[in-house]
PDB file of C-alpha atoms in Angstrom:
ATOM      1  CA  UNK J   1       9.630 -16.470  11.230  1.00 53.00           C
ATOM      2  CA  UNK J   2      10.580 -18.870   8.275  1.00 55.00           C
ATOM      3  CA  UNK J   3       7.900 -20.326   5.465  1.00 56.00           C
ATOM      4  CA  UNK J   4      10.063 -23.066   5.500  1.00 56.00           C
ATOM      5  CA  UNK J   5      11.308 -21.824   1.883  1.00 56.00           C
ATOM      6  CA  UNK J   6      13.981 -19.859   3.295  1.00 53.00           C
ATOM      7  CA  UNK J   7      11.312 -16.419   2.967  1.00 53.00           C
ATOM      8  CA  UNK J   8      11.037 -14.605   5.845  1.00 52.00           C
ATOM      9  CA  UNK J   9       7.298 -14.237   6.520  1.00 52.00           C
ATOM     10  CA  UNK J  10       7.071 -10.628   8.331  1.00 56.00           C
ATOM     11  CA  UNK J  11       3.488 -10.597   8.941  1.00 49.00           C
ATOM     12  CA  UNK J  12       0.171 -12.713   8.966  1.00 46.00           C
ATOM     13  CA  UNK J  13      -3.351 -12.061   9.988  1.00 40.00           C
ATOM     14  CA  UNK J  14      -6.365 -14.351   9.661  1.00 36.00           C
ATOM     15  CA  UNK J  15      -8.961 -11.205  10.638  1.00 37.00           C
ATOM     16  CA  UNK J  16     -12.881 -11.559   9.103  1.00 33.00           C
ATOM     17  CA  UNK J  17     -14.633  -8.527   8.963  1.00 32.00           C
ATOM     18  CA  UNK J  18     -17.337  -9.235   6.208  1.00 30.00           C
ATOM     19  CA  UNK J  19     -18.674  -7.134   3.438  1.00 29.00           C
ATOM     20  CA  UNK J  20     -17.576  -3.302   4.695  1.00 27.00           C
ATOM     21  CA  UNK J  21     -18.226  -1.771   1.690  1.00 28.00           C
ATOM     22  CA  UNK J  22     -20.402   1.732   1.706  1.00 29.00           C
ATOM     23  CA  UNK J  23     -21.442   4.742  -0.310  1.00 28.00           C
ATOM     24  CA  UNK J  24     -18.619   6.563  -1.210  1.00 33.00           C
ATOM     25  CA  UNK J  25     -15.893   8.945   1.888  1.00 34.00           C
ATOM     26  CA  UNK J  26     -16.935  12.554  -0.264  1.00 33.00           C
ATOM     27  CA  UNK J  27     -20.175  12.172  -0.984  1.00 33.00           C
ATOM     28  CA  UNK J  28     -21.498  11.574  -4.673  1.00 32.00           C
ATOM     29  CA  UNK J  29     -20.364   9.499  -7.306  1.00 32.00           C
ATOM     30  CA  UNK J  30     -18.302  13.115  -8.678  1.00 29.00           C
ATOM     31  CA  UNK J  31     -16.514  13.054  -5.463  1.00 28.00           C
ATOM     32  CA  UNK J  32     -15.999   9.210  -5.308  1.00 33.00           C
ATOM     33  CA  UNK J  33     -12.603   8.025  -4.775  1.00 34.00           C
ATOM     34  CA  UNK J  34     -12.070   5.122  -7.564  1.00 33.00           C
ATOM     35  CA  UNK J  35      -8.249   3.539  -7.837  1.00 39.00           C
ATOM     36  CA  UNK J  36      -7.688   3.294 -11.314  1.00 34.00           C
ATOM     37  CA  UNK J  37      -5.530   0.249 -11.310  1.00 36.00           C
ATOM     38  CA  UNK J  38      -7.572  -1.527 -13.740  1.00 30.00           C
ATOM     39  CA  UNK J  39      -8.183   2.010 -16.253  1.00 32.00           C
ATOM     40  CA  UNK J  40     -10.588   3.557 -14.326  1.00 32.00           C
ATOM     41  CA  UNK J  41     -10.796   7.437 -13.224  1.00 31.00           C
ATOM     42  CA  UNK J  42      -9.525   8.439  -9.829  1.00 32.00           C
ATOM     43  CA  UNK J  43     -11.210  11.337  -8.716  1.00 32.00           C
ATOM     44  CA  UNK J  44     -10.069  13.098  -5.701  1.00 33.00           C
ATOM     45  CA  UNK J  45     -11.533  16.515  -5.767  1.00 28.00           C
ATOM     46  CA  UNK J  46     -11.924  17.892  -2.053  1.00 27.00           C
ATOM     47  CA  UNK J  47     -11.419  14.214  -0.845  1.00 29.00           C
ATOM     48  CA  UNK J  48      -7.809  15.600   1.073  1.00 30.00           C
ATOM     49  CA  UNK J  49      -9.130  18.850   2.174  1.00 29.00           C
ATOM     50  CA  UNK J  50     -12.184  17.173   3.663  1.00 28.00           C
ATOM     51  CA  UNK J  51     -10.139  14.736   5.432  1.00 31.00           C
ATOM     52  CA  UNK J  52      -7.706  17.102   6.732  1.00 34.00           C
ATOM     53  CA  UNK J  53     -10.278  18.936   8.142  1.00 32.00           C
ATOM     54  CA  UNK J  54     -11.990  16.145   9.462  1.00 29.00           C
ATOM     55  CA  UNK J  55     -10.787  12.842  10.507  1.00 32.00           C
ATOM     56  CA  UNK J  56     -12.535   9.642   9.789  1.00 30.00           C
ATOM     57  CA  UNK J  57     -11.434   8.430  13.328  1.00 31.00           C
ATOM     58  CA  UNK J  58      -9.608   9.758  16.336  1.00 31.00           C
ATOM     59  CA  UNK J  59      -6.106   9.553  15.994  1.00 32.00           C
ATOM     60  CA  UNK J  60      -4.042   8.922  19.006  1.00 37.00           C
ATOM     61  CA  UNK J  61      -1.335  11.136  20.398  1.00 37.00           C
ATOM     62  CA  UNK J  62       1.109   8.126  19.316  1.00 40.00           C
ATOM     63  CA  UNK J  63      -0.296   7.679  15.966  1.00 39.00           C
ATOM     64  CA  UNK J  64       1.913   8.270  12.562  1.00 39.00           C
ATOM     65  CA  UNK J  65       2.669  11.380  11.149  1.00 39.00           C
ATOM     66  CA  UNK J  66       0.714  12.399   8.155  1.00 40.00           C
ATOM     67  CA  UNK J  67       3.063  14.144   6.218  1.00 39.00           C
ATOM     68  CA  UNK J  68       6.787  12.874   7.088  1.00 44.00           C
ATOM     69  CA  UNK J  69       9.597  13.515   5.641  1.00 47.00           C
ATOM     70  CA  UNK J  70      10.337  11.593   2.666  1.00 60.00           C
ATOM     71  CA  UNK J  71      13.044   9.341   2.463  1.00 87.00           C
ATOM     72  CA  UNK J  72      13.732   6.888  -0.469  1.00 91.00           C
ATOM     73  CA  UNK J  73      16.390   3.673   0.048  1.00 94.00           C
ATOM     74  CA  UNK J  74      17.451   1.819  -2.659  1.00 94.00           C
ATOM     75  CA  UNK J  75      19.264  -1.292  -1.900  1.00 95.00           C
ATOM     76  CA  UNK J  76      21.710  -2.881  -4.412  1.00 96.00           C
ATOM     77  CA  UNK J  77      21.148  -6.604  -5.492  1.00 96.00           C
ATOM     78  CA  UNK J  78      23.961  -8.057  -3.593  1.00 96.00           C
ATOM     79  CA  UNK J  79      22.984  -5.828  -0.236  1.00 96.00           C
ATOM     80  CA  UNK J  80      19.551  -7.041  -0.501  1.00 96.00           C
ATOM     81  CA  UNK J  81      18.492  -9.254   2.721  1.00 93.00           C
ATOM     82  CA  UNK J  82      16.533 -12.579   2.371  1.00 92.00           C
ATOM     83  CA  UNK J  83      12.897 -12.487   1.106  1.00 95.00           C
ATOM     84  CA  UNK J  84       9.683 -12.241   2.790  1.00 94.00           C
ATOM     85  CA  UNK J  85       6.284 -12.045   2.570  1.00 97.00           C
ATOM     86  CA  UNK J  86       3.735  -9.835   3.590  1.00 97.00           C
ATOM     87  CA  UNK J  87       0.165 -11.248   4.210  1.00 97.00           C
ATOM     88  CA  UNK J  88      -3.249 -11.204   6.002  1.00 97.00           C
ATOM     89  CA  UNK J  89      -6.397 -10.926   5.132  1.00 96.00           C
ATOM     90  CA  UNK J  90      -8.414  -8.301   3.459  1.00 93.00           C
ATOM     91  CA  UNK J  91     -11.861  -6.316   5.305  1.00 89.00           C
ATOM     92  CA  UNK J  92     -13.686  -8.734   3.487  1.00 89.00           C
ATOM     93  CA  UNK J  93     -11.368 -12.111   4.989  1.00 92.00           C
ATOM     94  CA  UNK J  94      -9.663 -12.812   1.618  1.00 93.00           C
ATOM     95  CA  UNK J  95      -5.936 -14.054   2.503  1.00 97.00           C
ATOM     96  CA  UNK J  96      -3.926 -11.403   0.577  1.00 97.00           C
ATOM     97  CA  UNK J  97       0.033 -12.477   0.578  1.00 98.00           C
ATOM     98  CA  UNK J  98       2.839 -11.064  -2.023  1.00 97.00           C
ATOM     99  CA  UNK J  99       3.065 -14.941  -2.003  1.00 97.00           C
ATOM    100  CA  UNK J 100       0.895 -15.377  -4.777  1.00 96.00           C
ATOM    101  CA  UNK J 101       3.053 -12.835  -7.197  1.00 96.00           C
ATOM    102  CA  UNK J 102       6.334 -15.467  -6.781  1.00 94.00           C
ATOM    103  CA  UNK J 103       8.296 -14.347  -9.662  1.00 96.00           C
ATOM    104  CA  UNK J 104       6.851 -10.718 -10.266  1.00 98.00           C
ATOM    105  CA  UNK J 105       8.104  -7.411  -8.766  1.00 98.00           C
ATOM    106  CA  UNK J 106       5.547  -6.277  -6.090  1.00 98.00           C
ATOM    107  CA  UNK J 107       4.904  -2.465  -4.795  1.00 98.00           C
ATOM    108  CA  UNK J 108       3.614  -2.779  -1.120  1.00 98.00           C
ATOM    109  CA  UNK J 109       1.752   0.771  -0.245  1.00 98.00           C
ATOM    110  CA  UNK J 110       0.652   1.303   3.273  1.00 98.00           C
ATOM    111  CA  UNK J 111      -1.805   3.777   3.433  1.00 97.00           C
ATOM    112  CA  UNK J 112      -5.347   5.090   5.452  1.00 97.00           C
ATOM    113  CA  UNK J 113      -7.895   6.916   4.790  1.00 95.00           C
ATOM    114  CA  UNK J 114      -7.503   9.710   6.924  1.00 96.00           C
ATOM    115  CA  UNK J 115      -3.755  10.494   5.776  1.00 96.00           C
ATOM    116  CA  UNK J 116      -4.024  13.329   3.128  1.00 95.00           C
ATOM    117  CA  UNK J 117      -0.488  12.499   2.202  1.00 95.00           C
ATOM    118  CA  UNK J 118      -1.443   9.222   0.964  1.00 95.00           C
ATOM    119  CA  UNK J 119      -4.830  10.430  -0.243  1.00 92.00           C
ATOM    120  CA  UNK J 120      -2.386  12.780  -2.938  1.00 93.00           C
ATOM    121  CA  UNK J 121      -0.125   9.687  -3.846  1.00 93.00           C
ATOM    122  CA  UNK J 122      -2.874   7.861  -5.144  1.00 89.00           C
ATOM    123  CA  UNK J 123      -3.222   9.320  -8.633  1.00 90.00           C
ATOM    124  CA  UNK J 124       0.976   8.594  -9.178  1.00 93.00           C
ATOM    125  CA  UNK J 125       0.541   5.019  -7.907  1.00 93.00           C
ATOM    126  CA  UNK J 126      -2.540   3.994 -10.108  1.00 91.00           C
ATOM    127  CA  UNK J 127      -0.721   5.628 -12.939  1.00 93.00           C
ATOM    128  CA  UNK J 128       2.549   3.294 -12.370  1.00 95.00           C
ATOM    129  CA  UNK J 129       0.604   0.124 -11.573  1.00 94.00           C
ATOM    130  CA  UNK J 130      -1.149   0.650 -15.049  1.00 93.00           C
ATOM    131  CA  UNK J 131       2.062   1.862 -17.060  1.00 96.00           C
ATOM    132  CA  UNK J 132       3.445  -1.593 -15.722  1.00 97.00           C
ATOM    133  CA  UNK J 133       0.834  -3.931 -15.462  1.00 93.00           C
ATOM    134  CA  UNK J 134       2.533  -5.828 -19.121  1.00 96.00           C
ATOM    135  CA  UNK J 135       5.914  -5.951 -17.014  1.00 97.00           C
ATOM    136  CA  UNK J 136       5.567  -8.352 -14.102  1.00 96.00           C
ATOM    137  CA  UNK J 137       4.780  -5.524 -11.831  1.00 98.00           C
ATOM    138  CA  UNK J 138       2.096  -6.157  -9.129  1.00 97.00           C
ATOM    139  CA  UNK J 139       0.605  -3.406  -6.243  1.00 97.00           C
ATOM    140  CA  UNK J 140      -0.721  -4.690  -3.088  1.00 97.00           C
ATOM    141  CA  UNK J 141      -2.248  -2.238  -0.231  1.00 96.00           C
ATOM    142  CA  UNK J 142      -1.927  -1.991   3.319  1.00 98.00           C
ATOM    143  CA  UNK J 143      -4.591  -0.488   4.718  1.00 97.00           C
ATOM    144  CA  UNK J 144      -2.650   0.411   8.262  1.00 97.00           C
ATOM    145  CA  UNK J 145      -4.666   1.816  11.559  1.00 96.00           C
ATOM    146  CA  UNK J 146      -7.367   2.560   9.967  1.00 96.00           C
ATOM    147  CA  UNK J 147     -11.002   2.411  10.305  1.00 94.00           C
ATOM    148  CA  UNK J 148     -12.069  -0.798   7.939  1.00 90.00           C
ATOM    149  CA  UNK J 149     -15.398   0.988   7.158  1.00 92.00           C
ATOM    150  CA  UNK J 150     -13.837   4.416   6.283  1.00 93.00           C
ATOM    151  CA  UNK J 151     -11.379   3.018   4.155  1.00 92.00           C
ATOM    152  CA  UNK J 152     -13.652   0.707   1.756  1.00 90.00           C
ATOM    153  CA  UNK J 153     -15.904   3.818   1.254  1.00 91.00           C
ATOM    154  CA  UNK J 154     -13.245   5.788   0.146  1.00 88.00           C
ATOM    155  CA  UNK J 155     -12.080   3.085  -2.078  1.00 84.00           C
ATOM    156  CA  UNK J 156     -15.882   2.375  -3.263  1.00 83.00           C
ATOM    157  CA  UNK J 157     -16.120  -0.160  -5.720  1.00 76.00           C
ATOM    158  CA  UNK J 158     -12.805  -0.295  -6.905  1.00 77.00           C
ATOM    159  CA  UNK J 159     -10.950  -3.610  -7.434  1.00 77.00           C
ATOM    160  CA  UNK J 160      -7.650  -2.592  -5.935  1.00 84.00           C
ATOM    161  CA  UNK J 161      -6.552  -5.244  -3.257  1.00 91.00           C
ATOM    162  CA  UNK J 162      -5.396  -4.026   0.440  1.00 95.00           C
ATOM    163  CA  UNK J 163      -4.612  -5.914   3.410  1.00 97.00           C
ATOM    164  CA  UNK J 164      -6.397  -4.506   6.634  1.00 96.00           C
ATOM    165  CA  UNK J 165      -3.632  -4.084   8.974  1.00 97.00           C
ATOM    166  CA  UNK J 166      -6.091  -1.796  11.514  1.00 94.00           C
ATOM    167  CA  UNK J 167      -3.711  -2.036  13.964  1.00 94.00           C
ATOM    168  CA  UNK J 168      -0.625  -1.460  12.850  1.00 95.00           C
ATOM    169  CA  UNK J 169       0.860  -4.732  13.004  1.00 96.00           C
ATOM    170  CA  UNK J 170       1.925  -6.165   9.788  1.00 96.00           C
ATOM    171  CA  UNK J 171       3.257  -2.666   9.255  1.00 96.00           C
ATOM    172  CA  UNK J 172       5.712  -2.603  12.027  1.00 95.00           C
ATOM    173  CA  UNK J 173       7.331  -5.609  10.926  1.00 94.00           C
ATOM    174  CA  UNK J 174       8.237  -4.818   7.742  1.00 96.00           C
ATOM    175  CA  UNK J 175      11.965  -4.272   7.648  1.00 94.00           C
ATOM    176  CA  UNK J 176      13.417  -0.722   7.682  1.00 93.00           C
ATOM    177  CA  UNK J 177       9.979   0.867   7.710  1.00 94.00           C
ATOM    178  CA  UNK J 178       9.541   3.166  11.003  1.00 91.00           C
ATOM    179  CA  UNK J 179       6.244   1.730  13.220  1.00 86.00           C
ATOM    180  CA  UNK J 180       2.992   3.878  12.806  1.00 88.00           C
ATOM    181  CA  UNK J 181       4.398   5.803   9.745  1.00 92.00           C
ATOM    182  CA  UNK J 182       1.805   6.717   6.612  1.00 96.00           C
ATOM    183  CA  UNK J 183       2.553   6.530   4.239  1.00 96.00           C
ATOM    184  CA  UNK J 184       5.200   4.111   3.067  1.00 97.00           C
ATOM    185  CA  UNK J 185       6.113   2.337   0.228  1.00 98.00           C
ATOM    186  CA  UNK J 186       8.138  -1.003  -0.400  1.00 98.00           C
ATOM    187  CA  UNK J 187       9.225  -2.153  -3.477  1.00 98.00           C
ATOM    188  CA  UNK J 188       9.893  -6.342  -3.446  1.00 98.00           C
ATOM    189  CA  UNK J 189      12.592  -7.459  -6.586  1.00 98.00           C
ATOM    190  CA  UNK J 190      10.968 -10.853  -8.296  1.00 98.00           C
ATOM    191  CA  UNK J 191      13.103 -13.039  -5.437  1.00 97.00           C
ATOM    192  CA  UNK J 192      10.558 -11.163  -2.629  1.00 98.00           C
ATOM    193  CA  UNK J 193      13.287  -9.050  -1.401  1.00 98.00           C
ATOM    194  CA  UNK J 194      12.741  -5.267  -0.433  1.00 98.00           C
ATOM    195  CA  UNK J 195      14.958  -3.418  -3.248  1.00 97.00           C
ATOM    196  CA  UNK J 196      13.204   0.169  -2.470  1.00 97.00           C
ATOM    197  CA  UNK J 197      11.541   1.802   0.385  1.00 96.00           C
ATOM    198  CA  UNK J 198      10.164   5.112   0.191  1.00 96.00           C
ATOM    199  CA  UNK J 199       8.817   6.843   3.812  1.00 95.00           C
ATOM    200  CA  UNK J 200       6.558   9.480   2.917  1.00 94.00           C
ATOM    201  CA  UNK J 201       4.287  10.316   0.032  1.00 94.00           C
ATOM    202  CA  UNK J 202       5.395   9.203  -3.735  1.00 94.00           C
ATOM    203  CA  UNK J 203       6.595  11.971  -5.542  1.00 91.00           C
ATOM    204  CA  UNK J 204       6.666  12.035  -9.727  1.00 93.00           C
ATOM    205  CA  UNK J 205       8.978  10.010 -11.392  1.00 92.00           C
ATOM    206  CA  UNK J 206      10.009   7.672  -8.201  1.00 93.00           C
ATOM    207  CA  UNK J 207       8.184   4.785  -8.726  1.00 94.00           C
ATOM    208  CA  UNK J 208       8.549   5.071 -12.249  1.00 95.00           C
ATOM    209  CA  UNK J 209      12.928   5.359 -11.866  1.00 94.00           C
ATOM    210  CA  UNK J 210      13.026   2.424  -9.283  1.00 96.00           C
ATOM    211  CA  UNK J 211      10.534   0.243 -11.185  1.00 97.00           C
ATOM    212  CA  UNK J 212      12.040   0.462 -14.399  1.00 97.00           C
ATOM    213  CA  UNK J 213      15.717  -0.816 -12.683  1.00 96.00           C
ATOM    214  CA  UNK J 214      14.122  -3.840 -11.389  1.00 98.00           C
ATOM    215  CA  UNK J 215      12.207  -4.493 -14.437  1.00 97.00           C
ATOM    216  CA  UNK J 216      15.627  -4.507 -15.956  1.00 97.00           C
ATOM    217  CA  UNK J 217      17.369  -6.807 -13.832  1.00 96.00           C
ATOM    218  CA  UNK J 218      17.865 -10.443 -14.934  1.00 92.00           C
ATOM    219  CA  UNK J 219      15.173 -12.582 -14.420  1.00 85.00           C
TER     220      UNK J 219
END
């Protein structure tokens, strides 16, 4: 579908859930989960043992791999397709959309609670989005087939901003990203075009490498 701007809009949702916010996934403020895309800590002691042991929801036989292999894609300037955007609405019925960062480079994470992979890549995204928060660099979540509930707790009261895709369907539509799979990572340039995915967990110095070509390229 077309915004009529030439974008390619991949995925909208209008969903209102009201205020899911609860006392925090682990247990304690020591054991809270905090994103620390505006400074603050992240803590995630025991937070991926406890939900590898224990899922927040039942997972289907069809649901997404928690720990796929990773595989990173960076696409040249010229190969680059047209742009989209990615939007819905958060748990609370905000409209979220990479729309409203026209001009910036965005980092798209899909991610849920119950995925210890993406529980782990939080400490190396927070760390990026606040080495580049001075650059024009932006990070949205996806909150992907996941329980709306489980997922604010774990966040608790941070600020960081995540669409609730619960079922999966903003996430299958994003180009090149395989259906169901957690977690994933897209990179838009400052036109809205995907210059990087990465399937799979972050590692060290990824996001970091990929941002600081973009951030290079001419404006």
């Amino acid at each position: 579908m077309d915004d009529g701007g030439g974008r390619r809009v991949v995925a909208l949702r209008g969903a209102q859930h009201g205020d899911l916010r609860a006392p925090g996934a682990c247990g304690g403020a020591g054991m809270r989960v905090a994103w620390a895309l505006v400074g603050a800590s992240l803590m995630l002691t025991g937070c991926s043992q406890m939900y590898a042991a224990t899922p927040v929801m039942t997972i289907p036989a069809t649901a997404p791999a928690t720990n796929p292999a990773v595989g990173v894609t960076i696409i040249p300037a010229a190969d680059r397709e047209q742009s989209l955007i990615i939007a819905g609405a958060a748990a609370d019925g905000t409209e979220l959309s990479t729309a409203e960062h026209a001009g910036d480079i965005v980092v798209v994470n899909a991610w849920a609670s119950w995925c210890p992979p993406c529980i782990e890549e939080l400490p190396l995204l927070a760390d990026a989005a606040q080495a580049y928060a001075d650059k024009g660099v932006t990070f949205l979540g996806l909150n992907s087939l996941d329980d709306p509930i489980a997922a604010a707790s774990l966040l608790g009261s941070s600020t960081y901003r995540s669409i609730d895709d619960r079922d999966g369907a903003i996430l299958a539509t994003i180009p090149g990203v395989p259906p169901r799979s957690l977690p994933s990572t897209v990179i838009l340039d400052r036109q809205g075009r995907i210059a990087v995915r990465i399937i799979g967990p972050v590692q060290p110095g990824q996001l970091e490498s990929a941002l600081d070509s973009l951030v290079a390229e001419p404006v």
